[in-house]
Amino acid sequence: MRVPARLAQGEDLEAITRDAVLTRGLGRAYGDAALPPRPGARVAGSRLADRVLALDEARAVLRAEAGISLLRLHQLLLPRRLLVPVVPGTAFVTLGGMVAADVHGKNHHLAGSFGDHVRALRMRLASGEVREVRAPEQEDLLRATIGGMGLTGHILEVEIDLARIPSPWLIEEREVFPDLESLLAGLLADGARWPYTVAWADALARGAALGRGVVSRARFAEPPEAPEGVPARGRHTSVPLDLPWLPRFGVALHNRLRLAATHSGRRTVSPYASFHPLDAAGNWNRLYGRHGFTQHQCVIPREAGTEPVHELFRVLARTGASSYLVVIKDFGREGRGLLSFPRPGITVCLDLPLADPRTRPAVEALDEVVIAAGGRIYLAKDQLTGPAPFRRLEPRLEAFLAARRRFDPERRLSSALAVRLFGDPA
């Protein structure tokens, strides 16, 4: 998806956000959240506003400009035995983007989402006012901004609580499960004992094996267990060109080989390998061809049980859509923001190629399963859901729109996502 824009980049984020309709970080949102509402709109690029403003190691508190990347934060914090409290699946995301999307990680069942750890923001509001935003005095603006997809103001600076870690290395284990139900049970059981858990599932398997997969569980190593030194990101490759659409049988074969090659033993790994495995291959999205892919990520509430998760897999089988990558995580508490994605339950991520004509009907059918279960979809990943299904998915929407009208009554801030879902003018 491409929308031409006037991109203003610079180190002075306060200056370049003046008259901008949107702030864009590193552009890793899968959908249209970081795209302008119309061709030619002015967008502020934050990536050069990346200075650390304060680091209080004794209190484990960091304040930085919104454009600093998670990769740079890792390089700064890991040698100090500190970590951002919630680590998403890529290190190529900005601090401001992590607030706007209220990102989550493999430890959501314990730590919640990123917004839970935000102490304060410095923002430029739609009126042009630059304001320090702290709770409890301005909890209403904080709640609207955390997970608000950049539609309540430009985030200029972020102050967060950090987590302390015993070493910069992780101890990781993996276990193979033969079907979806045992995989989900294994994931939830591990969550009671391990701080970082995630499951990979095979959506291309047949019959009783549908949804088989691997649960990975990890914790930070204690000093006697950890290697010397601080882990580096390591070598990485890059996909040089758009590949032809991957055939289903090829991905099914890859899944079988992956399962066969999984060893259940314990190993020591770096945070880069454990938290950000896809970052090892630059431009990996080109594996899906020039049309790219969409990701349908939903959360099925705990009270709905595991049956809706099974139904998601059955929808893929009925529609013939092929999800080449399926990731499942255990969610803990409700997110802090008015539109925060997380809530207690099971989240399922399904990557689907856009070149496949069966993808859009599959997404529509997947949305119906989520609606029936009382679940949610993740706006940072979505690009195909329409406004009517979204209103059925999101009973909190009117509260968010009311807050948006309060802080931006003229809708000066907007995005392609706001045009698609909220009726903003294009």
Coordinates of C-alpha atoms in Angstrom, one line a residue:
M1 CA 0.0 0.0 0.0
R2 CA 1.5 3.4 -1.0
V3 CA 0.2 6.9 -0.3
P4 CA 2.4 9.8 -1.5
A5 CA 3.0 12.3 1.3
R6 CA 5.2 15.3 2.2
L7 CA 7.5 13.8 4.7
A8 CA 9.2 16.3 7.0
Q9 CA 12.2 14.8 8.8
G10 CA 14.5 16.4 11.3
E11 CA 16.0 16.2 14.8
D12 CA 13.6 18.8 16.2
L13 CA 10.4 16.8 16.4
E14 CA 8.5 19.7 18.1
A15 CA 9.2 21.8 15.0
I16 CA 8.4 19.3 12.3
T17 CA 5.2 18.2 13.8
R18 CA 3.8 21.7 13.4
D19 CA 1.0 21.4 10.8
A20 CA 1.6 17.7 10.3
V21 CA -1.4 15.4 10.2
L22 CA 0.5 12.4 11.5
T23 CA 3.8 11.3 12.9
R24 CA 5.5 8.3 11.3
G25 CA 8.3 6.3 12.9
L26 CA 10.1 3.4 11.2
G27 CA 7.1 2.4 9.1
R28 CA 6.8 -1.2 10.4
A29 CA 3.0 -1.1 11.1
Y30 CA 1.6 -3.8 8.9
G31 CA -1.5 -1.9 7.9
D32 CA -2.4 1.7 7.2
A33 CA -2.0 3.3 10.6
A34 CA 1.2 5.1 9.7
L35 CA 0.0 6.3 6.2
P36 CA -1.4 9.8 5.6
P37 CA -5.1 10.2 5.1
R38 CA -4.7 11.7 1.6
P39 CA -2.0 12.1 -1.0
G40 CA 0.2 15.1 -0.3
A41 CA -0.6 15.4 3.4
R42 CA 2.3 16.6 5.6
V43 CA 3.7 13.8 7.8
A44 CA 6.4 14.2 10.4
G45 CA 9.1 11.5 10.3
S46 CA 10.4 11.0 13.8
R47 CA 13.4 8.7 13.2
L48 CA 16.0 11.5 13.6
A49 CA 14.6 12.6 16.9
D50 CA 16.3 9.8 18.8
R51 CA 18.2 11.2 21.8
V52 CA 18.1 9.8 25.3
L53 CA 17.2 12.7 27.6
A54 CA 17.6 11.1 31.0
L55 CA 18.5 7.7 32.3
D56 CA 18.2 7.2 36.1
E57 CA 19.7 3.7 36.6
A58 CA 19.0 3.8 40.4
R59 CA 15.3 4.2 39.8
A60 CA 15.2 2.4 36.5
V61 CA 13.5 5.2 34.7
L62 CA 14.2 6.4 31.1
R63 CA 13.1 9.5 29.2
A64 CA 13.9 9.8 25.5
E65 CA 12.7 11.4 22.3
A66 CA 9.9 9.5 20.6
G67 CA 12.0 8.6 17.5
I68 CA 14.6 6.4 19.3
S69 CA 14.4 2.8 18.1
L70 CA 14.1 -0.2 20.4
L71 CA 17.3 -1.5 18.8
R72 CA 19.2 1.5 20.2
L73 CA 17.5 1.1 23.6
H74 CA 18.7 -2.5 23.7
Q75 CA 22.3 -1.4 22.9
L76 CA 22.1 1.2 25.7
L77 CA 20.3 -0.8 28.4
L78 CA 21.4 -4.5 28.1
P79 CA 25.0 -3.7 29.3
R80 CA 23.4 -2.0 32.4
R81 CA 21.2 -5.0 33.2
L82 CA 18.1 -3.0 32.2
L83 CA 15.4 -3.7 29.6
V84 CA 12.3 -2.0 28.3
P85 CA 9.5 -3.8 30.2
V86 CA 7.6 -5.0 27.2
V87 CA 9.5 -6.1 24.0
P88 CA 7.5 -6.5 20.8
G89 CA 8.5 -8.8 17.9
T90 CA 10.7 -6.3 16.1
A91 CA 13.5 -4.0 17.3
F92 CA 12.8 -1.7 14.4
V93 CA 10.1 0.2 16.1
T94 CA 10.3 3.6 17.8
L95 CA 9.5 4.5 21.4
G96 CA 6.6 6.7 20.3
G97 CA 5.3 3.9 18.0
M98 CA 5.3 1.5 21.0
V99 CA 3.1 3.9 22.9
A100 CA 0.7 4.7 20.0
A101 CA 0.2 1.0 19.2
D102 CA 0.4 -0.1 22.9
V103 CA 2.6 -3.0 21.9
H104 CA 2.8 -6.3 23.7
G105 CA 5.3 -9.0 24.0
K106 CA 5.8 -12.6 25.1
N107 CA 5.5 -11.6 28.7
H108 CA 2.0 -10.0 28.5
H109 CA 0.5 -12.6 30.8
L110 CA 2.8 -11.1 33.6
A111 CA 3.8 -7.5 32.5
G112 CA 0.8 -6.3 30.6
S113 CA 1.3 -4.0 27.5
F114 CA 3.7 -1.2 27.0
G115 CA 1.3 1.5 28.0
D116 CA 1.2 0.1 31.5
H117 CA 4.7 1.3 32.0
V118 CA 4.4 4.8 30.7
R119 CA 5.0 7.5 33.3
A120 CA 4.6 10.6 31.2
L121 CA 4.5 11.9 27.6
R122 CA 5.4 15.2 26.1
M123 CA 2.9 15.9 23.3
R124 CA 2.0 18.4 20.6
L125 CA -1.8 18.5 20.5
A126 CA -3.9 19.2 17.4
S127 CA -4.3 22.8 18.7
G128 CA -0.5 23.3 18.5
E129 CA -0.1 23.3 22.2
V130 CA 2.9 21.4 23.6
R131 CA 2.0 19.7 26.9
E132 CA 3.5 17.5 29.5
V133 CA 1.1 14.7 30.1
R134 CA 1.2 12.8 33.4
A135 CA -1.2 10.7 35.4
P136 CA -3.3 11.2 37.4
E137 CA -3.8 14.8 36.3
Q138 CA -4.2 13.9 32.7
E139 CA -5.1 10.3 32.7
D140 CA -7.8 10.9 30.2
L141 CA -5.4 12.1 27.5
L142 CA -2.9 9.3 28.4
R143 CA -5.6 6.6 28.1
A144 CA -6.7 8.0 24.7
T145 CA -3.1 8.2 23.4
I146 CA -1.9 4.8 24.6
G147 CA -3.1 2.5 21.8
G148 CA -4.7 5.5 20.0
M149 CA -2.7 5.0 16.8
G150 CA -1.4 8.6 16.8
L151 CA -4.8 10.3 16.5
T152 CA -4.8 12.3 19.7
G153 CA -1.6 14.2 19.3
H154 CA 2.1 14.0 18.3
I155 CA 4.2 12.1 20.8
L156 CA 7.4 14.0 21.3
E157 CA 9.0 12.4 24.3
V158 CA 8.3 9.3 26.4
E159 CA 9.2 8.5 30.0
I160 CA 8.9 4.9 31.1
D161 CA 9.8 2.5 33.9
L162 CA 12.4 0.0 33.0
A163 CA 12.8 -3.7 34.1
R164 CA 15.9 -5.0 35.8
I165 CA 17.4 -8.2 34.5
P166 CA 20.0 -10.5 36.1
S167 CA 22.0 -10.8 32.9
P168 CA 21.6 -9.9 29.2
W169 CA 21.2 -13.5 28.1
L170 CA 18.1 -15.7 28.0
I171 CA 17.6 -19.4 28.9
E172 CA 15.1 -20.8 26.3
E173 CA 13.4 -24.2 26.0
R174 CA 11.1 -25.6 23.3
E175 CA 8.5 -28.3 23.3
V176 CA 6.5 -29.9 20.4
F177 CA 2.8 -30.6 20.7
P178 CA 0.9 -32.8 18.3
D179 CA -2.4 -30.8 17.9
L180 CA -3.9 -27.4 18.6
E181 CA -5.6 -28.2 21.9
S182 CA -2.5 -29.6 23.5
L183 CA -0.5 -26.7 22.1
L184 CA -2.8 -24.2 23.8
A185 CA -2.7 -26.2 27.1
G186 CA 1.1 -26.2 27.0
L187 CA 1.2 -22.5 26.3
L188 CA -1.1 -21.6 29.2
A189 CA 0.7 -24.1 31.6
D190 CA 4.1 -22.6 30.8
G191 CA 2.7 -19.1 31.5
A192 CA 2.4 -20.0 35.2
R193 CA 6.1 -20.8 35.4
W194 CA 7.9 -18.8 32.7
P195 CA 8.0 -15.0 32.1
Y196 CA 8.3 -15.2 28.3
T197 CA 6.1 -17.7 26.3
V198 CA 4.9 -18.0 22.7
A199 CA 3.6 -20.7 20.4
W200 CA 4.1 -21.3 16.7
A201 CA 1.3 -23.4 15.0
D202 CA 1.1 -25.2 11.7
A203 CA -2.1 -24.1 10.0
L204 CA -1.4 -26.2 6.9
A205 CA -1.4 -29.5 8.6
R206 CA -4.3 -31.9 7.9
G207 CA -6.9 -33.6 10.1
A208 CA -6.1 -34.1 13.8
A209 CA -2.7 -32.5 13.3
L210 CA -4.1 -29.1 12.3
G211 CA -2.7 -26.6 14.7
R212 CA 0.2 -28.7 15.9
G213 CA 3.2 -26.7 16.8
V214 CA 6.0 -25.6 19.2
V215 CA 5.8 -23.7 22.5
S216 CA 8.9 -21.6 23.3
R217 CA 9.5 -20.5 26.9
A218 CA 12.2 -18.3 28.2
R219 CA 13.6 -16.4 31.2
F220 CA 16.7 -14.2 31.7
A221 CA 19.7 -16.2 32.8
E222 CA 21.1 -15.8 36.3
P223 CA 24.8 -14.6 36.3
P224 CA 26.3 -18.1 36.8
E225 CA 24.3 -19.4 33.8
A226 CA 25.2 -16.5 31.4
P227 CA 28.1 -16.3 29.0
E228 CA 30.6 -13.5 29.4
G229 CA 29.9 -10.2 27.7
V230 CA 26.9 -8.6 26.2
P231 CA 25.2 -10.2 23.2
A232 CA 25.4 -8.3 19.9
R233 CA 22.7 -8.4 17.3
G234 CA 24.9 -10.6 15.1
R235 CA 24.9 -11.1 11.3
H236 CA 21.8 -10.8 9.3
T237 CA 20.7 -11.4 5.7
S238 CA 18.3 -9.5 3.5
V239 CA 15.8 -10.7 0.9
P240 CA 17.1 -8.9 -2.3
L241 CA 13.9 -8.9 -4.4
D242 CA 10.2 -9.7 -4.4
L243 CA 9.8 -13.4 -4.7
P244 CA 7.0 -15.2 -6.5
W245 CA 4.1 -16.1 -4.4
L246 CA 5.1 -19.0 -2.1
P247 CA 3.3 -22.2 -3.0
R248 CA 1.2 -23.8 -0.3
F249 CA 3.0 -27.2 -0.6
G250 CA 6.4 -25.6 -0.1
V251 CA 5.3 -23.9 3.1
A252 CA 3.7 -27.1 4.3
L253 CA 7.0 -28.9 3.7
H254 CA 8.8 -26.2 5.6
N255 CA 6.5 -26.6 8.5
R256 CA 7.0 -30.4 8.6
L257 CA 10.8 -29.9 8.6
R258 CA 10.6 -27.2 11.3
L259 CA 8.8 -29.5 13.6
A260 CA 11.2 -32.4 12.9
A261 CA 14.2 -30.2 13.6
T262 CA 12.9 -28.8 16.9
H263 CA 14.8 -30.0 19.9
S264 CA 13.4 -29.9 23.3
G265 CA 16.6 -29.2 25.1
R266 CA 17.6 -26.0 27.0
R267 CA 19.8 -23.4 25.3
T268 CA 21.2 -19.9 25.9
V269 CA 20.2 -17.3 23.4
S270 CA 20.5 -13.5 22.9
P271 CA 17.5 -11.2 23.3
Y272 CA 17.8 -10.4 19.6
A273 CA 17.4 -14.0 18.6
S274 CA 14.7 -14.7 21.2
F275 CA 12.6 -11.6 20.9
H276 CA 13.2 -10.6 17.3
P277 CA 13.8 -13.7 15.1
L278 CA 12.4 -12.1 11.9
D279 CA 14.8 -9.2 12.2
A280 CA 17.5 -11.6 11.2
A281 CA 16.2 -11.4 7.6
G282 CA 15.9 -7.8 6.3
N283 CA 12.9 -7.2 3.9
W284 CA 11.5 -10.6 4.8
N285 CA 8.1 -9.2 3.7
R286 CA 9.4 -9.6 0.1
L287 CA 9.0 -13.4 0.6
Y288 CA 5.2 -12.7 0.0
G289 CA 5.8 -11.1 -3.4
R290 CA 5.2 -7.6 -4.5
H291 CA 1.6 -7.5 -3.2
G292 CA 2.9 -8.3 0.3
F293 CA 0.8 -9.7 3.1
T294 CA -1.7 -8.8 5.8
Q295 CA -1.8 -10.1 9.3
H296 CA -5.0 -10.9 11.1
Q297 CA -4.3 -10.6 14.8
C298 CA -7.1 -11.1 17.2
V299 CA -7.6 -11.8 20.9
I300 CA -10.2 -14.4 22.0
P301 CA -11.4 -13.6 25.5
R302 CA -10.5 -16.1 28.3
E303 CA -14.2 -16.7 29.1
A304 CA -14.9 -17.8 25.5
G305 CA -12.6 -20.8 26.0
T306 CA -10.5 -22.4 23.2
E307 CA -13.3 -23.3 20.8
P308 CA -13.1 -20.0 18.9
V309 CA -9.4 -20.5 18.4
H310 CA -10.2 -23.9 16.8
E311 CA -12.8 -22.2 14.7
L312 CA -10.2 -19.7 13.3
F313 CA -8.2 -22.6 12.0
R314 CA -11.3 -24.2 10.6
V315 CA -12.1 -21.0 8.8
L316 CA -8.7 -21.1 7.1
A317 CA -9.4 -24.7 6.0
R318 CA -12.9 -23.9 4.7
T319 CA -11.9 -20.8 2.8
G320 CA -8.8 -22.4 1.4
A321 CA -6.7 -19.4 2.6
S322 CA -3.1 -20.2 3.5
S323 CA -1.6 -18.7 6.6
Y324 CA 2.1 -19.2 6.4
L325 CA 3.0 -18.0 9.8
V326 CA 0.8 -18.5 12.9
V327 CA 1.9 -17.1 16.3
I328 CA -0.1 -17.6 19.5
K329 CA 0.4 -15.8 22.8
D330 CA -1.2 -15.7 26.3
F331 CA -2.6 -12.3 27.2
G332 CA -2.9 -11.1 30.8
R333 CA -4.6 -7.9 32.0
E334 CA -6.7 -5.4 30.1
G335 CA -4.7 -2.7 28.3
R336 CA -4.7 0.8 29.8
G337 CA -5.7 2.7 26.7
L338 CA -9.2 3.3 25.5
L339 CA -8.4 1.3 22.3
S340 CA -5.7 -0.9 23.7
F341 CA -5.7 -4.2 22.0
P342 CA -4.9 -6.6 24.8
R343 CA -7.4 -8.2 27.2
P344 CA -7.2 -11.5 29.1
G345 CA -7.3 -14.3 26.6
I346 CA -5.4 -15.9 23.7
T347 CA -4.1 -13.9 20.9
V348 CA -3.7 -15.4 17.4
C349 CA -1.6 -13.9 14.6
L350 CA -2.3 -15.2 11.0
D351 CA -0.1 -14.0 8.1
L352 CA -2.0 -14.1 4.8
P353 CA -0.6 -13.3 1.3
L354 CA -2.5 -10.4 -0.3
A355 CA -2.0 -11.9 -3.8
D356 CA -4.3 -14.8 -2.8
P357 CA -7.9 -13.9 -3.8
R358 CA -9.1 -16.0 -0.8
T359 CA -7.4 -13.8 1.7
R360 CA -10.1 -11.0 1.9
P361 CA -13.0 -13.4 2.3
A362 CA -11.0 -15.3 4.9
V363 CA -10.4 -12.1 6.9
E364 CA -14.1 -11.3 6.8
A365 CA -14.9 -14.8 8.1
L366 CA -12.2 -14.6 10.8
D367 CA -13.7 -11.2 11.9
E368 CA -17.1 -12.9 12.4
V369 CA -15.5 -15.6 14.6
V370 CA -13.9 -12.8 16.7
I371 CA -17.2 -10.8 16.9
A372 CA -19.1 -13.9 18.1
A373 CA -16.5 -14.6 20.8
G374 CA -16.5 -11.0 22.0
G375 CA -12.9 -10.5 21.0
R376 CA -10.8 -7.7 19.4
I377 CA -8.5 -7.2 16.4
Y378 CA -5.2 -5.3 16.5
L379 CA -5.2 -2.0 14.6
A380 CA -1.4 -2.0 14.2
K381 CA -1.8 -5.1 12.0
D382 CA -5.1 -4.7 10.3
Q383 CA -5.8 -3.3 6.9
L384 CA -8.8 -5.1 5.5
T385 CA -11.5 -4.9 8.2
G386 CA -14.4 -2.5 7.2
P387 CA -16.0 0.1 9.4
A388 CA -19.2 -1.9 10.0
P389 CA -17.5 -5.0 11.3
F390 CA -15.1 -2.9 13.4
R391 CA -18.0 -1.2 15.2
R392 CA -19.3 -4.6 16.1
L393 CA -15.9 -5.7 17.2
E394 CA -15.2 -2.6 19.4
P395 CA -17.8 -1.5 22.0
R396 CA -15.2 1.0 23.3
L397 CA -15.1 2.9 20.0
E398 CA -17.5 5.6 20.9
A399 CA -15.6 6.5 24.1
F400 CA -12.4 6.8 22.0
L401 CA -14.1 8.9 19.4
A402 CA -15.5 11.2 22.1
A403 CA -12.0 11.6 23.5
R404 CA -10.7 12.3 20.1
R405 CA -13.3 15.0 19.5
R406 CA -12.4 16.6 22.8
F407 CA -8.6 16.8 22.0
D408 CA -9.0 17.3 18.2
P409 CA -12.4 18.7 17.5
E410 CA -11.5 19.7 13.9
R411 CA -9.9 16.3 13.1
R412 CA -6.6 17.9 12.1
L413 CA -4.8 14.7 12.9
S414 CA -5.7 11.8 10.7
S415 CA -4.4 8.7 8.9
A416 CA -5.4 6.2 6.2
L417 CA -6.7 4.0 9.1
A418 CA -8.9 6.8 10.4
V419 CA -10.3 7.3 6.9
R420 CA -11.0 3.6 6.5
L421 CA -12.5 2.9 10.0
F422 CA -13.6 6.3 11.5
G423 CA -15.0 8.1 8.5
D424 CA -12.3 10.8 8.3
P425 CA -12.3 12.8 5.0
A426 CA -9.8 11.5 2.5

